[in-house]
């Protein structure tokens, strides 16, 4: 496996982490705005979340394309590493760093989803997006 590519994936995941952190902050601010019933701030924060979401989508697309251009065996291993699945054989230092970065991103995404769910259920009630998944 090309360790330079693994390192470039880790750096892309680091960019993703920074965007997720920005999105998390905006989502927390949105929750605070909805808690105090500040409709103007809430609308502004919803709009502000769009840009980091678009940038996250672009980062993920770049990662996906890069992985798909690897040898099949390497692509499978990289996908498993990034998804937190078990892989055969010992992890190299670069692979471990990639796995840790992906796990950190996953934790931030879970936190964002939790706050987003609370906001959506508070604002939308029965019409909330999240009620479709109960």
Short mmCIF file of C-alpha atoms in Angstrom, two decimals:
data_model
loop_
_atom_site.label_atom_id
_atom_site.label_comp_id
_atom_site.label_asym_id
_atom_site.label_seq_id
_atom_site.Cartn_x
_atom_site.Cartn_y
_atom_site.Cartn_z
CA UNK A 1 0.00 0.00 0.00
CA UNK A 2 1.17 3.51 -0.81
CA UNK A 3 1.84 5.13 2.59
CA UNK A 4 2.02 8.59 1.03
CA UNK A 5 -1.57 8.09 -0.10
CA UNK A 6 -2.56 6.90 3.38
CA UNK A 7 -0.99 10.06 4.81
CA UNK A 8 -2.85 12.20 2.26
CA UNK A 9 -6.08 10.48 3.35
CA UNK A 10 -5.29 11.30 6.96
CA UNK A 11 -4.73 14.93 6.02
CA UNK A 12 -8.07 14.97 4.16
CA UNK A 13 -9.71 13.48 7.24
CA UNK A 14 -8.03 16.22 9.29
CA UNK A 15 -9.63 18.84 7.00
CA UNK A 16 -12.90 17.00 7.48
CA UNK A 17 -12.42 17.18 11.26
CA UNK A 18 -11.95 20.94 11.08
CA UNK A 19 -15.15 21.34 9.04
CA UNK A 20 -17.00 19.02 11.42
CA UNK A 21 -15.81 21.10 14.36
CA UNK A 22 -17.12 24.23 12.63
CA UNK A 23 -20.43 22.50 11.94
CA UNK A 24 -20.61 21.28 15.54
CA UNK A 25 -20.12 24.81 16.83
CA UNK A 26 -22.82 26.17 14.52
CA UNK A 27 -25.18 23.37 15.52
CA UNK A 28 -24.60 24.10 19.23
CA UNK A 29 -25.30 27.78 18.57
CA UNK A 30 -28.46 26.78 16.70
CA UNK A 31 -29.58 24.71 19.68
CA UNK A 32 -29.01 27.67 21.99
CA UNK A 33 -30.91 29.99 19.65
CA UNK A 34 -33.88 27.63 19.48
CA UNK A 35 -33.82 27.16 23.26
CA UNK A 36 -34.22 30.91 23.71
CA UNK A 37 -36.75 31.06 20.84
CA UNK A 38 -34.53 33.42 18.81
CA UNK A 39 -35.99 32.87 15.35
CA UNK A 40 -33.73 35.36 13.57
CA UNK A 41 -30.52 33.78 14.90
CA UNK A 42 -31.85 30.28 14.24
CA UNK A 43 -32.57 31.07 10.58
CA UNK A 44 -29.16 32.68 10.19
CA UNK A 45 -27.39 29.68 11.77
CA UNK A 46 -29.27 27.20 9.59
CA UNK A 47 -28.08 29.12 6.54
CA UNK A 48 -24.52 29.31 7.91
CA UNK A 49 -24.39 25.52 8.26
CA UNK A 50 -24.83 25.07 4.52
CA UNK A 51 -21.26 26.01 3.53
CA UNK A 52 -19.44 23.60 5.87
CA UNK A 53 -21.86 20.86 4.80
CA UNK A 54 -21.05 21.47 1.14
CA UNK A 55 -17.32 21.49 1.90
CA UNK A 56 -17.65 18.24 3.87
CA UNK A 57 -19.39 16.68 0.89
CA UNK A 58 -16.54 17.76 -1.40
CA UNK A 59 -13.92 16.35 0.98
CA UNK A 60 -15.75 13.02 1.21
CA UNK A 61 -16.09 12.86 -2.57
CA UNK A 62 -12.35 13.47 -2.99
CA UNK A 63 -11.56 10.75 -0.45
CA UNK A 64 -13.95 8.30 -2.11
CA UNK A 65 -12.48 8.96 -5.57
CA UNK A 66 -8.93 8.53 -4.26
CA UNK A 67 -9.74 5.23 -2.58
CA UNK A 68 -11.50 3.94 -5.69
CA UNK A 69 -8.35 4.56 -7.73
CA UNK A 70 -6.26 2.29 -5.50
CA UNK A 71 -5.60 -1.39 -6.07
CA UNK A 72 -8.70 -3.38 -5.10
CA UNK A 73 -7.08 -5.00 -2.05
CA UNK A 74 -5.76 -1.64 -0.82
CA UNK A 75 -9.12 0.05 -1.41
CA UNK A 76 -10.89 -2.62 0.65
CA UNK A 77 -8.36 -2.28 3.49
CA UNK A 78 -8.56 1.53 3.44
CA UNK A 79 -12.36 1.48 3.47
CA UNK A 80 -12.34 -0.90 6.43
CA UNK A 81 -9.81 1.27 8.28
CA UNK A 82 -11.87 4.40 7.72
CA UNK A 83 -15.09 2.63 8.75
CA UNK A 84 -13.52 1.35 11.98
CA UNK A 85 -13.74 -2.29 10.92
CA UNK A 86 -11.17 -4.96 11.70
CA UNK A 87 -8.43 -5.51 9.14
CA UNK A 88 -6.07 -8.43 8.74
CA UNK A 89 -2.49 -8.07 9.87
CA UNK A 90 -0.88 -5.44 12.03
CA UNK A 91 -1.55 -1.76 11.42
CA UNK A 92 1.28 0.37 10.19
CA UNK A 93 1.84 3.70 11.91
CA UNK A 94 0.20 5.65 9.07
CA UNK A 95 -2.80 3.30 9.06
CA UNK A 96 -3.24 3.66 12.83
CA UNK A 97 -3.10 7.46 12.53
CA UNK A 98 -5.75 7.33 9.78
CA UNK A 99 -7.98 5.07 11.87
CA UNK A 100 -7.69 7.36 14.90
CA UNK A 101 -8.54 10.44 12.82
CA UNK A 102 -11.60 8.68 11.38
CA UNK A 103 -12.74 7.64 14.87
CA UNK A 104 -12.39 11.22 16.09
CA UNK A 105 -14.50 12.40 13.15
CA UNK A 106 -17.12 9.76 13.90
CA UNK A 107 -17.44 10.99 17.51
CA UNK A 108 -17.91 14.59 16.34
CA UNK A 109 -20.53 13.48 13.79
CA UNK A 110 -22.43 11.59 16.51
CA UNK A 111 -22.40 14.69 18.71
CA UNK A 112 -23.66 16.84 15.81
CA UNK A 113 -26.42 14.34 15.03
CA UNK A 114 -27.52 14.26 18.66
CA UNK A 115 -27.78 18.05 18.92
CA UNK A 116 -29.37 18.29 15.47
CA UNK A 117 -31.96 15.71 16.48
CA UNK A 118 -32.82 17.68 19.62
CA UNK A 119 -33.16 20.90 17.62
CA UNK A 120 -35.24 19.26 14.90
CA UNK A 121 -37.60 17.56 17.33
CA UNK A 122 -37.96 20.80 19.28
CA UNK A 123 -38.74 22.84 16.19
CA UNK A 124 -40.62 20.33 14.08
CA UNK A 125 -42.33 18.19 16.67
CA UNK A 126 -44.30 15.51 14.84
CA UNK A 127 -43.12 16.86 11.47
CA UNK A 128 -39.46 16.43 12.40
CA UNK A 129 -37.23 14.52 10.00
CA UNK A 130 -36.18 12.30 12.91
CA UNK A 131 -39.71 11.06 13.57
CA UNK A 132 -39.50 9.06 10.34
CA UNK A 133 -36.83 6.83 11.92
CA UNK A 134 -38.41 5.85 15.21
#
